[in-house]
Short mmCIF file of C-alpha atoms in Angstrom, two decimals:
data_model
loop_
_atom_site.label_atom_id
_atom_site.label_comp_id
_atom_site.label_asym_id
_atom_site.label_seq_id
_atom_site.Cartn_x
_atom_site.Cartn_y
_atom_site.Cartn_z
CA MET A 30 25.81 68.92 -90.09
CA ILE A 31 27.12 66.37 -88.12
CA LEU A 32 25.90 65.96 -84.58
CA ARG A 33 28.37 64.79 -82.99
CA ARG A 34 27.03 64.57 -79.21
CA LEU A 35 23.81 64.33 -77.95
CA SER A 36 22.93 64.35 -74.04
CA VAL A 37 19.22 63.76 -73.22
CA LEU A 38 17.96 63.98 -69.56
CA ASN A 39 13.93 63.93 -68.90
CA TYR A 40 12.81 63.71 -72.26
CA LYS A 41 9.86 61.37 -72.82
CA ASN A 42 10.61 58.09 -71.35
CA ILE A 43 14.58 58.84 -72.09
CA ARG A 44 15.46 59.60 -68.34
CA GLU A 45 19.74 60.50 -69.10
CA VAL A 46 22.07 59.43 -71.67
CA THR A 47 24.69 60.71 -73.53
CA LEU A 48 26.06 59.35 -76.79
CA GLU A 49 28.93 60.18 -78.92
CA LEU A 50 27.30 59.46 -82.65
CA SER A 51 28.76 58.28 -85.66
CA PRO A 52 28.96 60.79 -88.72
CA LYS A 53 27.18 58.28 -90.96
CA MET A 54 24.87 55.70 -89.73
CA ASN A 55 23.28 55.59 -86.65
CA CYS A 56 21.59 52.90 -86.11
CA LEU A 57 19.21 52.03 -83.02
CA ILE A 58 17.31 48.58 -82.48
CA GLY A 59 14.63 47.53 -80.24
CA SER A 60 11.47 46.29 -79.67
CA ASN A 61 8.38 48.74 -80.41
CA GLY A 62 7.64 51.11 -77.20
CA VAL A 63 10.85 51.67 -76.01
CA GLY A 64 12.04 54.93 -76.91
CA LYS A 65 13.95 54.36 -80.55
CA THR A 66 11.26 57.39 -81.95
CA ASN A 67 11.86 59.21 -78.79
CA PHE A 68 15.46 59.73 -79.14
CA LEU A 69 15.03 60.72 -82.83
CA ASP A 70 12.48 63.42 -81.43
CA ALA A 71 15.03 65.13 -79.40
CA VAL A 72 17.48 65.21 -82.31
CA TYR A 73 14.47 66.88 -84.33
CA TYR A 74 13.57 69.20 -81.37
CA LEU A 75 17.04 70.91 -81.44
CA SER A 76 16.29 71.30 -85.24
CA PHE A 77 12.53 72.28 -84.86
CA CYS A 78 12.02 74.13 -81.48
CA ARG A 79 9.59 71.43 -80.78
CA SER A 80 8.44 68.06 -81.09
CA ALA A 81 7.46 66.47 -84.10
CA PHE A 82 4.48 64.81 -82.26
CA ASN A 83 3.88 66.69 -79.42
CA ASN A 84 2.68 70.68 -79.39
CA MET A 85 2.60 70.81 -76.00
CA ASP A 86 6.34 70.87 -74.54
CA SER A 87 5.21 70.29 -70.90
CA GLN A 88 4.36 66.68 -72.17
CA ASN A 89 7.43 65.77 -73.18
CA ILE A 90 9.00 66.27 -69.60
CA THR A 91 9.52 62.45 -68.17
CA HIS A 92 6.83 61.61 -65.97
CA GLY A 93 7.77 62.34 -62.25
CA GLU A 94 10.11 65.25 -63.17
CA ASP A 95 9.70 68.89 -63.51
CA PHE A 96 12.06 69.61 -66.06
CA PHE A 97 13.93 68.42 -69.72
CA VAL A 98 17.37 69.44 -71.44
CA LEU A 99 18.60 68.83 -74.61
CA GLN A 100 21.85 69.60 -75.94
CA GLY A 101 23.58 68.80 -79.40
CA SER A 102 27.40 69.41 -80.57
CA TYR A 103 27.26 69.66 -84.18
CA GLU A 104 29.94 70.31 -86.80
CA THR A 105 28.82 72.25 -89.84
CA ASP A 106 30.16 70.94 -93.72
CA GLN A 107 32.59 73.81 -93.19
CA GLY A 108 33.84 72.27 -89.85
CA GLU A 109 32.84 74.85 -88.01
CA LEU A 110 31.65 73.83 -84.18
CA GLU A 111 27.94 74.52 -83.09
CA ASP A 112 26.49 73.93 -79.31
CA ILE A 113 22.64 73.63 -79.23
CA TYR A 114 20.95 73.92 -75.95
CA CYS A 115 16.72 73.31 -74.92
CA GLY A 116 15.82 73.37 -71.13
CA MET A 117 12.33 73.63 -70.20
CA LYS A 118 11.02 73.66 -66.22
CA ARG A 119 7.28 72.95 -66.19
CA GLY A 120 4.90 76.07 -65.70
CA THR A 121 7.78 78.74 -67.41
CA LYS A 122 9.10 78.58 -70.98
CA LYS A 123 11.71 77.20 -72.57
CA HIS A 124 14.95 78.39 -73.11
CA PHE A 125 16.81 77.64 -76.62
CA LYS A 126 20.86 78.76 -76.79
CA ARG A 127 23.02 78.56 -79.59
CA ASN A 128 26.58 78.37 -78.45
CA LYS A 129 25.40 79.77 -75.25
CA LYS A 130 23.60 82.72 -76.20
CA GLU A 131 19.97 82.61 -76.30
CA TYR A 132 17.48 83.14 -78.87
CA LYS A 133 15.43 86.33 -78.80
CA ARG A 134 12.98 84.59 -80.86
CA LEU A 135 13.22 80.96 -82.16
CA SER A 136 12.28 81.58 -85.67
CA GLN A 137 15.86 83.14 -85.48
CA HIS A 138 17.06 79.40 -85.33
CA ILE A 139 14.88 77.27 -87.79
CA GLY A 140 17.21 76.25 -90.56
CA LEU A 141 20.34 76.28 -88.83
CA ILE A 142 19.97 72.22 -88.97
CA PRO A 143 18.61 71.35 -91.74
CA ILE A 144 16.24 67.77 -90.96
CA VAL A 145 13.99 65.38 -92.67
CA PHE A 146 12.38 63.16 -90.35
CA VAL A 147 10.42 59.94 -92.16
CA SER A 148 7.93 57.96 -89.57
CA PRO A 149 4.97 55.96 -90.08
CA SER A 150 2.86 58.83 -89.00
CA ASP A 151 3.68 60.59 -92.25
CA ALA A 152 0.88 58.35 -93.86
CA ILE A 153 -1.43 61.13 -92.83
CA LEU A 154 0.39 62.91 -95.70
CA ILE A 155 -1.96 60.68 -98.15
CA GLU A 156 -4.92 60.10 -95.45
CA GLY A 157 -5.17 63.35 -93.31
CA GLY A 158 -6.58 66.91 -94.95
CA SER A 159 -4.95 69.44 -96.80
CA GLU A 160 -3.79 71.05 -93.86
CA GLU A 161 -1.02 67.90 -93.48
CA ARG A 162 0.05 68.56 -97.01
CA ARG A 163 0.27 72.46 -96.68
CA LYS A 164 2.72 71.43 -93.11
CA LEU A 165 5.05 69.40 -95.41
CA MET A 166 5.19 72.41 -98.09
CA ASP A 167 5.98 74.64 -95.33
CA VAL A 168 8.08 72.85 -93.54
CA VAL A 169 10.29 72.55 -96.38
CA ILE A 170 10.41 76.39 -97.21
CA ALA A 171 10.65 77.84 -94.21
CA GLN A 172 14.04 75.74 -93.60
CA TYR A 173 15.52 78.02 -96.61
CA ASP A 174 13.98 80.99 -96.53
CA ARG A 175 12.78 82.73 -93.32
CA SER A 176 10.61 85.38 -94.75
CA TYR A 177 8.45 82.80 -95.86
CA LEU A 178 7.99 82.12 -91.93
CA GLU A 179 7.04 86.41 -91.23
CA SER A 180 4.40 85.80 -94.61
CA LEU A 181 3.11 82.73 -93.02
CA SER A 182 2.84 84.25 -89.52
CA LEU A 183 1.02 87.38 -90.70
CA TYR A 184 -1.25 85.72 -93.00
CA ASN A 185 -2.45 83.83 -89.98
CA LYS A 186 -2.78 86.31 -87.84
CA ALA A 187 -4.76 88.19 -90.39
CA LEU A 188 -6.93 85.26 -91.60
CA GLN A 189 -8.00 84.18 -87.46
CA GLN A 190 -8.96 88.45 -87.26
CA ARG A 191 -10.79 88.11 -90.08
CA ASN A 192 -12.55 84.52 -88.86
CA VAL A 193 -13.75 86.36 -84.98
CA LEU A 194 -15.25 88.71 -87.17
CA LEU A 195 -17.26 86.47 -89.16
CA LYS A 196 -18.27 84.92 -85.99
CA GLN A 197 -19.56 87.68 -83.99
CA GLU A 198 -23.69 88.16 -83.70
CA GLU A 199 -23.64 91.93 -84.82
CA GLU A 200 -22.69 93.08 -88.01
CA PRO A 201 -18.84 93.20 -88.28
CA ASP A 202 -17.00 96.99 -89.42
CA VAL A 203 -16.80 96.21 -93.18
CA SER A 204 -14.01 98.67 -92.70
CA LEU A 205 -12.10 96.22 -90.90
CA MET A 206 -12.72 93.57 -92.72
CA GLU A 207 -11.13 94.92 -95.76
CA VAL A 208 -7.91 95.61 -93.79
CA LEU A 209 -7.90 92.39 -92.60
CA GLU A 210 -8.34 90.85 -96.51
CA MET A 211 -6.31 93.14 -97.84
CA GLN A 212 -3.47 91.83 -95.36
CA MET A 213 -4.46 88.06 -95.87
CA ALA A 214 -4.38 89.04 -99.85
CA GLU A 215 -0.96 90.58 -100.06
CA HIS A 216 0.60 87.87 -97.65
CA GLY A 217 -1.00 85.02 -99.20
CA GLU A 218 0.32 86.25 -102.84
CA VAL A 219 4.03 86.01 -101.25
CA LEU A 220 3.02 82.61 -99.89
CA TYR A 221 1.45 81.21 -103.07
CA ARG A 222 4.22 82.60 -105.45
CA LYS A 223 7.20 80.69 -103.15
CA ARG A 224 5.07 77.69 -102.83
CA SER A 225 4.37 77.51 -106.58
CA ALA A 226 7.91 77.52 -107.13
CA PHE A 227 9.02 75.19 -104.90
CA VAL A 228 6.52 72.28 -106.18
CA GLN A 229 7.46 73.15 -109.67
CA GLU A 230 10.86 72.36 -108.76
CA PHE A 231 10.34 70.00 -106.13
CA ILE A 232 7.82 67.23 -108.70
CA PRO A 233 10.71 66.11 -111.09
CA VAL A 234 13.21 65.33 -107.67
CA PHE A 235 10.17 63.31 -106.14
CA GLN A 236 9.59 61.45 -109.09
CA ASP A 237 12.77 60.29 -109.88
CA ILE A 238 13.54 58.92 -106.40
CA TYR A 239 9.79 57.09 -106.37
CA ARG A 240 10.97 55.88 -110.16
CA ARG A 241 14.31 54.61 -108.58
CA ILE A 242 12.43 52.55 -105.72
CA SER A 243 9.48 50.86 -107.06
CA GLN A 244 12.11 50.18 -110.38
CA GLU A 245 9.58 52.30 -112.51
CA GLN A 246 6.38 50.06 -111.41
CA GLU A 247 4.38 53.16 -111.09
CA GLN A 248 3.74 56.32 -112.32
CA VAL A 249 3.44 59.22 -109.91
CA SER A 250 2.52 62.62 -109.80
CA LEU A 251 1.41 65.85 -107.64
CA LYS A 252 -0.22 69.00 -108.44
CA TYR A 253 -0.78 71.64 -106.38
CA VAL A 254 -3.96 73.65 -106.47
CA SER A 255 -4.52 76.91 -104.51
CA HIS A 256 -7.63 79.66 -104.78
CA ALA A 257 -4.97 82.02 -105.56
CA GLN A 258 -4.80 80.35 -109.30
CA ARG A 259 -8.04 81.60 -109.80
CA GLY A 260 -6.76 85.48 -110.26
CA SER A 261 -6.37 88.21 -107.78
CA LEU A 262 -6.59 86.33 -103.85
CA LEU A 263 -8.35 89.50 -102.70
CA ASP A 264 -11.05 89.21 -105.11
CA VAL A 265 -11.36 85.57 -104.22
CA ILE A 266 -11.56 86.53 -100.60
CA GLN A 267 -13.79 88.64 -100.60
CA ARG A 268 -16.13 87.48 -103.64
CA ASP A 269 -17.97 85.23 -100.88
CA ARG A 270 -18.24 87.40 -97.94
CA MET A 271 -21.75 86.96 -97.10
CA LYS A 272 -21.31 83.13 -97.14
CA ASP A 273 -17.92 82.97 -94.90
CA ARG A 274 -20.71 85.05 -92.57
CA ALA A 275 -23.42 82.45 -92.82
CA VAL A 276 -20.72 79.26 -92.00
CA GLY A 277 -18.39 81.75 -89.77
CA TYR A 278 -14.98 81.22 -90.91
CA SER A 279 -12.90 82.17 -94.26
CA LEU A 280 -13.63 79.98 -97.14
CA HIS A 281 -11.01 81.26 -99.56
CA GLY A 282 -7.28 81.95 -99.04
CA VAL A 283 -4.11 79.89 -99.23
CA HIS A 284 -4.92 78.49 -96.18
CA ARG A 285 -7.25 76.11 -98.28
CA ASP A 286 -4.01 75.11 -100.74
CA ASP A 287 -3.78 71.58 -101.40
CA LEU A 288 -1.32 69.14 -103.09
CA GLU A 289 -3.24 66.66 -105.25
CA MET A 290 -1.11 63.41 -105.15
CA MET A 291 -1.48 60.82 -108.20
CA LEU A 292 -1.12 57.06 -108.92
CA ASN A 293 -0.88 56.50 -112.22
CA GLY A 294 -3.18 59.16 -112.95
CA TYR A 295 -5.74 58.45 -110.16
CA PRO A 296 -5.65 59.66 -106.32
CA MET A 297 -3.10 58.47 -103.97
CA LYS A 298 -5.97 57.97 -101.14
CA ARG A 299 -7.75 55.58 -102.91
CA GLU A 300 -5.86 53.52 -105.43
CA GLY A 301 -2.55 52.70 -103.20
CA SER A 302 -1.93 49.57 -101.29
CA GLN A 303 0.42 49.91 -97.88
CA GLY A 304 3.60 49.39 -100.06
CA GLN A 305 2.52 51.80 -102.74
CA ASN A 306 1.59 54.66 -99.97
CA LYS A 307 4.35 54.03 -97.57
CA THR A 308 6.95 54.20 -100.85
CA PHE A 309 5.05 57.84 -102.13
CA VAL A 310 5.51 59.20 -98.39
CA LEU A 311 9.44 58.01 -98.43
CA ALA A 312 10.08 59.55 -102.44
CA LEU A 313 7.87 62.88 -100.44
CA LYS A 314 10.73 62.68 -97.67
CA LEU A 315 13.91 62.11 -99.53
CA ALA A 316 13.02 64.67 -102.60
CA GLN A 317 12.62 67.12 -99.39
CA PHE A 318 16.02 65.93 -98.66
CA ASN A 319 17.48 66.63 -102.06
CA PHE A 320 15.56 69.94 -101.72
CA LEU A 321 17.33 70.98 -98.49
CA ARG A 322 20.58 70.10 -99.62
CA ARG A 323 20.97 72.29 -102.69
CA THR A 324 19.29 75.08 -100.91
CA VAL A 325 20.17 75.28 -97.22
CA SER A 326 23.42 77.07 -97.57
CA ASN A 327 24.87 74.08 -99.01
CA THR A 328 23.98 72.21 -96.01
CA THR A 329 23.80 69.07 -95.67
CA PRO A 330 20.22 68.06 -93.79
CA LEU A 331 20.24 65.26 -90.92
CA LEU A 332 18.02 62.08 -92.23
CA LEU A 333 15.99 60.85 -89.95
CA LEU A 334 14.69 57.13 -90.68
CA ASP A 335 11.94 55.82 -88.24
CA ASP A 336 10.93 52.15 -88.95
CA ILE A 337 10.69 52.38 -92.76
CA PHE A 338 10.77 48.99 -93.77
CA ASP A 339 7.72 47.79 -92.70
CA LYS A 340 4.85 46.73 -95.61
CA LEU A 341 7.77 47.00 -98.38
CA ASP A 342 8.83 44.04 -100.27
CA ALA A 343 12.44 43.05 -100.89
CA HIS A 344 12.91 44.66 -103.72
CA ARG A 345 11.91 48.06 -102.58
CA VAL A 346 13.86 47.74 -99.25
CA GLU A 347 16.84 46.85 -101.36
CA GLN A 348 16.44 50.20 -103.78
CA ILE A 349 16.16 52.59 -100.41
CA VAL A 350 19.13 51.22 -99.03
CA GLN A 351 21.18 51.72 -101.97
CA LEU A 352 20.21 55.37 -102.33
CA VAL A 353 20.26 56.09 -98.34
CA SER A 354 24.02 54.44 -98.49
CA GLY A 355 25.03 57.08 -101.45
CA ASP A 356 27.27 59.74 -100.93
CA ASP A 357 24.29 62.23 -101.45
CA TYR A 358 23.23 61.38 -97.73
CA GLY A 359 25.22 62.46 -94.72
CA GLN A 360 24.42 61.50 -91.36
CA ILE A 361 21.61 59.11 -90.70
CA PHE A 362 19.29 58.11 -87.84
CA ILE A 363 17.59 54.90 -88.36
CA THR A 364 15.10 52.51 -86.25
CA ASP A 365 14.06 48.94 -86.84
CA THR A 366 12.64 45.85 -84.69
CA ASN A 367 14.25 43.89 -87.22
CA ARG A 368 18.51 43.64 -87.14
CA ASP A 369 18.26 41.68 -90.77
CA HIS A 370 17.28 45.20 -92.21
CA LEU A 371 20.11 46.89 -90.63
CA ASP A 372 22.54 44.13 -91.41
CA LYS A 373 22.00 44.97 -95.35
CA ILE A 374 22.60 48.29 -95.18
CA LEU A 375 25.62 47.91 -93.32
CA LYS A 376 27.10 44.55 -95.14
CA GLY A 377 29.94 45.79 -97.15
CA SER A 378 29.62 48.72 -95.89
CA GLY A 379 32.86 51.17 -96.33
CA PHE A 380 31.21 54.02 -93.97
CA ASP A 381 31.44 54.67 -90.53
CA TYR A 382 28.95 52.93 -88.60
CA LYS A 383 27.33 53.07 -84.76
CA ILE A 384 24.89 50.24 -83.75
CA PHE A 385 23.04 51.16 -80.61
CA SER A 386 20.83 48.77 -78.28
CA VAL A 387 17.85 50.67 -77.05
CA SER A 388 14.97 49.30 -74.05
CA GLY A 389 13.40 50.73 -71.56
CA GLY A 390 14.35 54.63 -72.71
CA GLU A 391 17.95 53.46 -71.41
CA ILE A 392 20.60 53.18 -74.93
CA TYR A 393 24.04 51.63 -74.92
CA GLU A 394 26.63 51.40 -77.51
CA LYS A 395 26.49 47.94 -79.16
CA GLU A 396 28.72 48.08 -82.63
CA VAL A 397 31.07 50.34 -84.46
CA ASN A 398 32.53 50.04 -87.41
CA HIS A 399 35.17 52.88 -88.00
CA VAL A 400 36.70 53.75 -91.75
#
């Protein structure tokens, strides 16, 4: 998939810009806080119907304005054109359109434009709780398996309703509790099978990419951990119902799934340096890209790389540059405060690129190279 043109109006600090983009490499250079990440977030929004950073849509509208509009003109790997529009006014719901036809449900759009976004905030995958690592699995699987989102939604709905019963002062209706537990088990088993299959295929791809970036200096691993591995998920959920009542929420189920991240056999969270952590997260995201490219109807995802070179030594930067410059990667958006890193990528390159200067929410085309 290639984003040919992007128009942004009143999105965060970007008041108005329309850019014709390179089909290969688009570099945005500027100081911190000037709008580089906001531009990438606008690209992300048109794929996922939401911001990568803020779940409250109204907070994405430029201060002092009443609405925002995003519009992208895409070309598929098969040469077909797709026009995606999103507009939202304060106090109303957002409108999402594909080729001028509005979606009935936003979930119908997910997966049309696969995307991988790498940003400094991804450090939370290692430092944060299990919710962040489940989200990594969910984001990938949902882009190539639409039934997964439905199962996830139904599981979460049953989980929330069970938690309401667990919190109430009077003794909950046992028959209703059992119905909700059966729904959790039914949809949870589906989620477990799909997560398990994904992780099994994902691990060797991730390890190979990490090995290439680190030049085999370290060994890394991932392990999927789930309560569903203990036997019948229904039995596991029901086993400690009294304990669940005591704490007021569901202690067992696939909503507690996790990915254990290891470096040389020890927890990454405890052992990894800043450079190793950044390499680990980057390898996770590039493996995600590789996986999506092979599974999403043979559609090449967009790759967004936001300030990825900080805290990495020169050898790792060089390996990353060689990786993303290869034929396996399609259209790339990359931001940096330092022109030197980008010059290393673009030096002697045989591909199209455009360099944009970003300042105060304004974006200008600065340099073009057409092959």
